[in-house]
């Protein structure tokens, strides 16, 4: 029969943060138990090292460049709730296809794939427009700016990109006024007045927006309704957990799809009273361990474990859901290594032996946890060291639900079940293409007759400071211009021998150097021919805040405040 599907996605979790991937200081016994009772992927790759494109690829099984969810500009994710870009309605998500097969579908937690297009209530990009029956969560993401006292992710960028131009414009206008006053130059007074008025309006709008950023962008929704604005972090993980448990309880008589998209461990970091100060790694460790506790609740369907709610055990005992539930755990990308609080505390995770992190296609940015459990169907305690992708979940669960894979578009993911059940030993991913926003950054090649996993880089980010492991001066690494170094010939690594990407190969150290590059270039040419022009969902026009798209549960004069969730 059609199995239930539970997909658990962490945010910015490093592969080295979990005990099942080698961590010995953070306590993650419940996620580790998933690994013990299921399959662990050791080369599980996110389709992008950034939230928005990675999640688009996860839902559609397609590289984000195909759906317009990869940016040509510097900013690669949605920043505002009132932006007009988002996952296009033409895209088919696994939730749409499973819903057509009679599944009850829910997304709980983070969305980050847009909300409105032309009006504040068209909800064209909203989860309910992409096949989910029920939504409880955030439409954007969890920013430092959402939690008072946690600093701002915008401050540096705003100072460089906005404040300086406004200062220059102000100086020019004042200079023109002075020149006009002393008679050196005749400037129409009306034109000067209009310029001053426009500048003043822009400054007022700018100040208003960032002063009210938390209220305008950090809110909790249930379906199409705002229920808490601004978002409260008080017992937030417990509330997400309760929503997931209740959804399962409402749908025990029919197959269901539950996507639990955690806010942990993206900054702003938070942890409830029961977990705060309990880990060995500060607030970040507290957040990881609270998320691990939450997994107990979600996976109590098959772990007979009590922690704060008998309703899940009642579901387990009464409906015996364990053996008919496919469970998957991952992170949308690697840990954000540059995350450091204003007090100097490390707020980013650990990517193990792997180089780099979030926003980079070094292994630390894209090699993520990948755990699958399905008792009686998938062998417990197995390891798969083949290249797999978060795009593979789309065809896997669509096939399990006996839905029809679309034939009118390219699907880049592959069904994981033959690998998971041991029917095949090699991944269908001979090549994987790694994009930095909309720019092809690197390619991975796993030949069928070899254990080698070749990886080439056409360009790499310039770390700052140079001897560091990230772009600390800019908070994330960027994909073009002075932020990168291009390589001709490309850098070449063999990940089977050098997973840390320490020593690039050369024609002197690898006799097949040019042959490998030739094969990869042919693959790039074939891949490029499969791409078609689509609207850029992350253009500046789609990214910028549009006041007419702004949702507000009360009124701007009441600072968009409400708290129906606590009530």
XYZ file of C-alpha atoms in Angstrom:
567
model
C 0.000 0.000 0.000
C 1.069 3.601 -0.374
C 3.443 4.342 2.501
C 3.268 7.396 4.706
C 6.148 9.805 4.122
C 7.889 11.944 6.758
C 10.623 14.275 5.491
C 12.684 16.056 8.153
C 14.907 18.925 6.997
C 17.266 20.849 9.254
C 18.512 24.312 8.317
C 22.283 24.964 8.099
C 23.148 21.776 10.001
C 26.718 20.580 9.447
C 27.351 16.948 8.588
C 29.819 16.875 11.466
C 27.208 17.969 14.017
C 25.651 14.504 14.343
C 26.908 11.509 16.283
C 26.128 9.186 13.380
C 28.595 11.198 11.266
C 31.348 11.201 13.855
C 30.535 13.938 16.378
C 31.436 12.902 19.939
C 30.468 16.028 21.919
C 26.956 16.917 20.746
C 24.199 14.593 21.951
C 21.973 13.479 19.061
C 20.839 9.998 20.163
C 17.516 10.063 18.344
C 18.845 11.122 14.963
C 21.639 8.587 15.492
C 18.967 5.944 16.096
C 17.507 6.800 12.698
C 20.900 5.895 11.232
C 21.146 2.664 13.263
C 17.717 1.504 12.141
C 18.045 2.690 8.549
C 20.521 3.674 5.842
C 23.208 6.343 6.085
C 24.298 8.131 2.915
C 27.910 9.263 3.244
C 27.989 11.251 -0.002
C 24.580 12.926 0.074
C 24.700 16.205 -1.841
C 22.494 19.287 -1.600
C 21.597 20.665 -5.031
C 22.697 24.118 -3.880
C 24.661 25.507 -0.911
C 21.915 28.088 -0.218
C 18.435 27.716 1.324
C 16.058 28.912 -1.399
C 17.549 27.093 -4.426
C 18.275 23.936 -2.413
C 14.678 23.715 -1.198
C 13.322 24.380 -4.696
C 15.418 21.483 -6.005
C 14.295 19.256 -3.128
C 10.593 19.819 -3.861
C 10.825 19.529 -7.652
C 13.663 17.043 -8.226
C 15.255 19.569 -10.607
C 18.299 21.789 -10.565
C 17.101 25.249 -9.434
C 18.471 26.822 -12.626
C 15.629 25.043 -14.483
C 12.889 26.768 -12.471
C 14.437 30.240 -12.298
C 15.266 29.717 -8.611
C 18.985 30.419 -9.062
C 20.088 34.049 -8.950
C 22.197 35.952 -11.454
C 22.520 38.762 -8.896
C 24.568 38.667 -5.719
C 21.629 37.770 -3.457
C 20.669 34.105 -3.853
C 17.729 33.804 -1.414
C 14.498 35.617 -0.616
C 14.905 38.217 2.115
C 11.447 39.767 2.467
C 7.919 38.434 2.894
C 6.676 41.057 0.424
C 8.878 40.027 -2.501
C 7.163 38.931 -5.715
C 9.490 36.065 -6.676
C 8.972 32.446 -5.720
C 8.631 28.867 -6.879
C 6.688 29.148 -10.161
C 3.210 27.669 -10.267
C 4.222 25.702 -13.382
C 6.651 23.632 -11.316
C 5.444 20.229 -10.145
C 6.286 19.441 -6.533
C 6.141 16.009 -4.946
C 3.393 17.374 -2.679
C 1.194 18.136 -5.720
C 1.672 14.651 -7.130
C 1.083 12.881 -3.809
C -1.998 14.983 -3.158
C -3.385 13.790 -6.490
C -2.884 10.239 -5.206
C -5.050 10.898 -2.163
C -2.320 11.819 0.335
C -2.968 14.316 3.106
C -0.072 16.780 2.861
C 1.416 19.234 5.338
C 4.412 21.541 5.564
C 5.363 22.595 9.074
C 8.217 25.047 9.620
C 10.249 26.989 7.093
C 9.163 27.548 3.460
C 11.472 30.253 1.966
C 10.107 29.879 -1.576
C 7.981 33.016 -1.886
C 4.374 33.937 -1.128
C 2.615 36.506 -3.367
C 2.939 37.704 -6.961
C 0.779 40.757 -7.657
C -1.408 41.321 -4.600
C -1.146 40.641 -0.886
C -3.689 37.823 -1.062
C -3.012 35.966 -4.319
C -0.695 33.498 -2.499
C 0.674 32.296 -5.848
C 3.909 30.966 -4.302
C 2.438 29.894 -0.955
C 2.797 26.245 0.198
C -0.959 25.727 -0.246
C -0.513 26.603 -3.933
C 2.139 23.904 -4.280
C 0.223 20.845 -3.134
C 0.162 21.174 0.650
C -3.222 20.889 2.384
C -1.917 22.404 5.589
C 0.794 24.914 6.459
C 2.053 26.092 9.817
C 5.282 28.055 9.788
C 7.330 30.877 8.269
C 7.102 31.871 4.622
C 10.594 33.411 4.631
C 13.294 32.288 7.053
C 14.709 32.764 10.511
C 16.923 35.889 10.498
C 19.080 37.346 13.248
C 16.923 40.443 12.769
C 13.883 38.416 13.895
C 15.164 38.078 17.446
C 15.993 41.223 19.439
C 19.572 41.346 20.631
C 20.884 38.914 17.995
C 22.293 41.532 15.617
C 21.505 41.960 11.932
C 22.374 40.101 8.743
C 21.695 43.257 6.726
C 23.768 45.856 8.533
C 27.035 45.501 6.581
C 25.317 45.170 3.233
C 22.990 48.083 3.928
C 25.888 50.311 4.934
C 27.774 49.522 1.723
C 24.888 49.359 -0.731
C 22.383 51.909 0.541
C 23.713 54.286 3.196
C 26.726 55.456 1.176
C 24.676 56.197 -1.999
C 22.119 58.098 0.101
C 24.922 60.131 1.664
C 26.359 60.895 -1.769
C 22.929 61.905 -3.094
C 22.384 64.113 -0.053
C 25.741 65.843 -0.486
C 25.019 66.425 -4.190
C 21.607 67.924 -3.470
C 22.964 70.194 -0.751
C 25.790 71.256 -3.080
C 23.292 72.065 -5.836
C 21.237 74.096 -3.375
C 24.334 76.067 -2.308
C 25.396 76.665 -5.925
C 21.861 77.812 -6.719
C 21.824 80.138 -3.699
C 25.105 81.897 -4.521
C 24.165 82.175 -8.191
C 26.929 80.112 -9.797
C 24.414 77.800 -11.499
C 20.772 78.156 -12.318
C 18.849 75.059 -11.235
C 15.043 75.108 -11.577
C 13.757 75.442 -8.044
C 10.882 73.051 -8.730
C 13.255 70.315 -9.973
C 15.472 70.757 -6.921
C 12.435 70.537 -4.669
C 11.267 67.325 -6.325
C 14.720 65.786 -5.906
C 14.811 66.723 -2.227
C 11.287 65.361 -1.727
C 12.067 62.048 -3.446
C 15.262 61.625 -1.431
C 13.410 62.363 1.811
C 10.664 59.844 0.932
C 13.220 57.138 0.124
C 15.062 57.776 3.392
C 11.809 57.644 5.390
C 10.694 54.397 3.695
C 14.126 52.885 4.237
C 14.216 53.810 7.932
C 10.606 52.660 8.444
C 11.244 49.297 6.786
C 14.356 48.357 8.709
C 13.012 49.719 11.992
C 9.944 47.466 11.538
C 11.774 44.600 9.804
C 10.923 42.087 12.542
C 7.194 42.852 12.356
C 7.057 42.920 8.565
C 9.034 39.756 7.824
C 9.132 37.509 10.877
C 5.659 36.102 11.370
C 3.976 32.749 11.829
C 1.171 31.586 9.557
C -1.437 28.862 9.662
C -2.525 28.233 6.097
C -3.189 31.745 4.682
C -3.654 33.503 8.014
C -1.015 35.222 10.130
C -1.372 33.944 13.688
C 1.664 35.546 15.330
C 3.335 38.791 14.237
C 6.145 39.212 15.060
C 7.264 35.635 15.633
C 7.835 34.575 19.239
C 10.628 32.073 19.907
C 9.058 30.966 23.192
C 8.628 27.164 22.991
C 8.719 27.427 19.196
C 10.152 23.947 18.614
C 7.527 22.481 20.929
C 4.792 24.244 18.948
C 6.128 22.930 15.643
C 6.330 19.469 17.199
C 2.760 19.643 18.478
C 1.493 20.662 15.029
C 3.282 17.692 13.436
C 1.910 15.257 16.012
C -1.621 16.576 15.553
C -1.366 16.327 11.765
C -0.325 12.671 12.034
C -3.147 12.021 14.483
C -5.685 13.496 12.067
C -4.518 11.312 9.192
C -4.032 7.789 10.485
C -6.662 6.275 8.166
C -5.140 7.456 4.889
C -1.603 7.956 3.579
C 0.023 11.237 4.526
C 3.043 13.350 3.576
C 4.569 15.413 6.369
C 7.441 17.799 5.627
C 8.903 19.049 8.898
C 11.237 21.896 7.952
C 13.062 22.972 11.094
C 14.117 26.522 11.886
C 17.036 24.982 13.779
C 19.932 25.708 13.422
C 19.758 28.820 11.246
C 20.484 32.022 13.134
C 18.934 33.577 15.119
C 19.672 30.642 17.392
C 17.173 29.783 20.095
C 16.442 26.983 22.539
C 13.687 26.461 25.068
C 14.258 26.516 28.818
C 14.709 22.739 29.071
C 17.661 22.809 26.657
C 19.263 26.216 27.185
C 22.768 25.941 28.619
C 22.780 22.138 28.587
C 25.154 21.340 25.689
C 28.938 21.614 25.432
C 28.716 23.973 22.456
C 26.791 26.979 23.678
C 23.512 28.075 22.159
C 24.266 26.317 18.856
C 24.688 22.994 20.635
C 21.523 23.626 22.665
C 19.596 24.158 19.414
C 20.951 20.951 17.847
C 20.043 18.924 20.913
C 16.543 20.427 21.068
C 16.014 19.494 17.418
C 17.163 15.956 18.228
C 14.548 15.820 20.990
C 11.914 16.943 18.493
C 12.852 14.089 16.163
C 11.868 11.727 18.973
C 8.345 13.069 18.787
C 8.200 12.809 15.009
C 9.777 9.394 14.913
C 7.921 8.027 17.914
C 5.807 6.443 15.224
C 8.504 3.809 15.215
C 10.577 4.501 18.340
C 8.601 3.439 21.393
C 9.840 6.391 23.396
C 8.013 8.773 25.714
C 9.000 12.413 25.961
C 6.232 14.850 26.646
C 3.201 13.457 24.808
C 1.282 10.215 24.978
C -0.735 10.987 21.852
C 2.077 9.727 19.573
C 2.359 6.469 21.489
C -1.409 6.062 21.190
C -1.080 6.515 17.430
C 1.733 3.937 17.349
C -0.147 1.376 19.424
C -3.546 1.861 17.833
C -2.644 2.255 14.184
C 0.723 0.492 13.890
C 2.156 3.084 11.465
C 5.835 2.265 11.818
C 6.220 -0.390 9.143
C 4.390 1.695 6.573
C 6.288 4.975 7.034
C 9.220 6.149 4.906
C 11.332 8.607 6.925
C 14.100 10.846 5.596
C 16.364 13.279 7.465
C 18.703 15.838 5.907
C 19.885 19.466 5.969
C 19.263 21.992 3.191
C 23.011 22.725 2.999
C 26.148 22.629 5.106
C 26.883 24.615 8.246
C 27.327 28.378 8.041
C 30.917 28.604 9.251
C 31.028 32.425 9.258
C 28.226 32.731 11.826
C 29.749 34.376 14.899
C 27.724 36.411 17.386
C 28.557 39.994 18.360
C 30.009 38.623 21.607
C 32.317 36.247 19.706
C 30.376 33.021 20.311
C 30.412 30.567 17.409
C 26.861 30.296 16.064
C 27.688 28.138 13.044
C 28.022 24.383 12.884
C 30.727 21.848 12.085
C 31.253 20.316 8.647
C 33.647 17.636 9.832
C 36.710 17.115 7.664
C 35.138 18.952 4.740
C 36.271 22.326 3.444
C 34.092 25.426 3.431
C 30.429 25.672 4.279
C 27.129 27.311 3.368
C 27.166 29.356 0.113
C 30.169 27.356 -1.212
C 30.453 24.251 -3.376
C 33.414 22.953 -1.437
C 32.238 19.698 0.174
C 31.470 21.436 3.475
C 28.745 23.467 1.770
C 26.954 20.670 -0.072
C 27.738 17.310 1.582
C 24.891 16.952 4.067
C 23.382 14.293 6.328
C 21.193 11.799 4.496
C 19.323 9.194 6.580
C 16.448 6.962 5.462
C 14.433 4.548 7.588
C 11.656 2.142 6.613
C 11.444 -0.967 8.820
C 11.171 -4.238 6.981
C 11.859 -2.635 3.615
C 15.284 -1.021 4.026
C 18.198 -2.781 5.679
C 19.073 -1.381 9.111
C 22.559 -0.071 9.805
C 23.665 0.071 6.162
C 25.992 2.667 4.639
C 25.912 3.869 1.032
C 28.985 5.726 -0.209
C 27.605 6.549 -3.657
C 26.804 10.116 -4.820
C 23.156 10.878 -4.074
C 21.222 14.138 -4.040
C 18.364 15.791 -2.168
C 16.724 15.961 -5.628
C 16.381 12.161 -5.453
C 13.570 12.397 -2.889
C 11.167 13.662 -5.569
C 11.240 10.584 -7.848
C 11.633 8.235 -4.868
C 8.425 9.172 -3.059
C 6.499 9.831 -6.282
C 7.251 6.238 -7.331
C 6.368 4.933 -3.862
C 3.000 6.697 -4.063
C 2.451 5.146 -7.515
C 2.079 8.622 -9.006
C 3.170 9.391 -12.550
C 6.525 11.107 -13.022
C 6.128 14.084 -15.367
C 7.294 13.445 -18.925
C 7.177 17.068 -20.099
C 10.262 18.220 -18.174
C 13.709 17.109 -17.130
C 13.840 15.459 -13.704
C 17.405 15.454 -12.390
C 16.837 13.237 -9.344
C 16.791 9.428 -9.418
C 14.730 6.896 -7.480
C 16.718 5.834 -4.403
C 14.845 2.610 -3.698
C 17.068 0.307 -5.830
C 20.101 1.585 -3.887
C 18.317 1.469 -0.539
C 17.158 -2.113 -1.054
C 20.517 -3.302 -2.368
C 19.200 -4.145 -5.833
C 21.969 -2.001 -7.352
C 25.291 -0.896 -5.909
C 26.012 2.168 -8.049
C 24.214 5.493 -8.122
C 22.629 6.668 -11.363
C 24.319 10.027 -10.794
C 27.347 9.677 -13.045
C 27.558 13.487 -13.054
C 26.334 16.084 -10.576
C 26.462 19.790 -11.424
C 27.181 22.244 -8.628
C 25.885 25.779 -9.110
C 26.861 28.911 -7.229
C 23.620 30.843 -7.729
C 23.057 30.638 -11.516
C 26.731 30.059 -12.361
C 28.091 26.567 -12.950
C 30.809 26.343 -10.334
C 31.880 22.694 -10.196
C 31.097 19.226 -11.571
C 31.338 15.803 -9.921
C 31.983 12.686 -12.035
C 31.739 9.134 -10.740
C 32.689 6.787 -13.623
C 30.886 3.460 -13.649
C 34.098 1.444 -13.853
C 36.016 3.253 -11.121
C 35.960 4.044 -7.411
C 37.213 7.556 -8.133
C 34.922 10.554 -7.704
C 36.408 13.369 -9.757
C 35.452 16.955 -9.010
C 36.456 20.018 -11.015
C 36.104 23.683 -10.068
C 35.808 26.362 -12.738
C 36.118 29.052 -10.076
C 36.485 29.180 -6.303
C 35.519 31.832 -3.717
C 38.171 34.131 -2.339
C 38.293 33.480 1.393
C 38.619 36.486 3.674
C 40.911 36.425 5.588
C 42.890 34.435 3.027
C 44.047 31.760 5.475
C 40.523 31.145 6.840
C 37.848 28.610 5.880
C 35.220 31.092 4.733
C 34.272 34.626 3.707
C 34.102 36.231 7.131
C 34.335 39.818 5.856
C 31.125 39.475 3.825
C 29.376 36.846 6.033
C 28.806 34.579 2.979
C 30.805 33.892 -0.179
C 29.619 35.331 -3.486
C 29.741 33.918 -6.999
C 31.193 36.481 -9.366
C 33.541 39.397 -9.975
C 36.228 40.191 -7.460
C 34.768 37.654 -4.998
C 36.069 34.652 -6.987
C 39.161 33.298 -8.712
C 38.669 31.583 -12.078
C 40.757 28.546 -12.972
C 41.998 27.584 -16.435
C 42.508 24.694 -16.528
C 39.932 23.929 -13.827
C 41.035 22.626 -10.426
C 40.744 18.837 -10.273
C 40.333 16.653 -7.174
C 39.717 12.969 -6.596
C 37.338 12.917 -3.632
C 37.890 9.188 -3.092
C 41.498 9.963 -2.141
C 41.224 13.594 -1.069
C 37.762 14.258 0.432
C 39.123 17.361 2.168
C 39.952 18.920 -1.224
C 43.401 19.894 -0.031
C 45.655 19.160 -3.017
C 44.515 19.861 -6.603
C 45.757 17.322 -9.114
C 47.993 18.342 -12.010
C 49.071 16.719 -15.296
C 52.197 15.630 -13.430
C 50.320 13.941 -10.561
C 47.410 12.545 -12.606
C 48.203 11.003 -15.988
C 44.551 11.191 -17.127
C 44.228 14.871 -16.195
C 43.240 16.203 -19.624
C 41.092 13.181 -20.470
C 39.095 13.679 -17.276
C 38.602 17.356 -18.086
C 37.514 16.460 -21.637
C 34.849 14.000 -20.424
C 33.533 16.475 -17.863
C 33.377 19.250 -20.469
C 31.300 17.001 -22.745
C 28.934 16.386 -19.833
C 28.715 20.143 -19.209
C 27.889 20.744 -22.874
C 25.101 18.134 -22.765
C 23.742 19.554 -19.532
C 23.821 23.122 -20.860
C 21.849 22.081 -23.952
C 19.120 20.711 -21.668
C 18.561 24.120 -20.061
C 15.855 26.509 -21.271
C 15.356 30.189 -20.557
C 12.878 30.806 -17.736
C 11.913 33.940 -15.759
C 14.460 34.838 -13.095
C 12.594 34.539 -9.789
C 15.534 36.048 -7.888
C 16.038 39.155 -10.037
C 16.261 42.453 -8.187
C 12.734 43.232 -9.358
C 11.458 40.056 -7.703
C 13.654 40.317 -4.602
C 12.897 43.878 -3.511
C 10.278 44.684 -0.885
C 6.950 45.768 -2.382
C 4.680 47.556 0.122
C 1.494 46.457 -1.709
C 2.422 42.801 -1.132
C 2.983 43.257 2.593
C 0.833 41.130 4.897
C -0.193 42.621 8.218
C -2.505 40.967 10.744
C -3.624 44.269 12.293
C -2.518 47.535 10.671
C 0.726 49.377 10.083
C -0.387 51.922 12.699
C -0.578 49.063 15.233
C 2.881 47.856 14.119
C 1.351 44.734 12.514
C 0.958 43.031 15.879
C -1.127 39.975 16.788
C -0.667 36.769 18.770
C -3.475 34.313 18.083
C -1.104 31.366 18.464
C -0.487 31.960 22.177
C -4.193 32.587 22.728
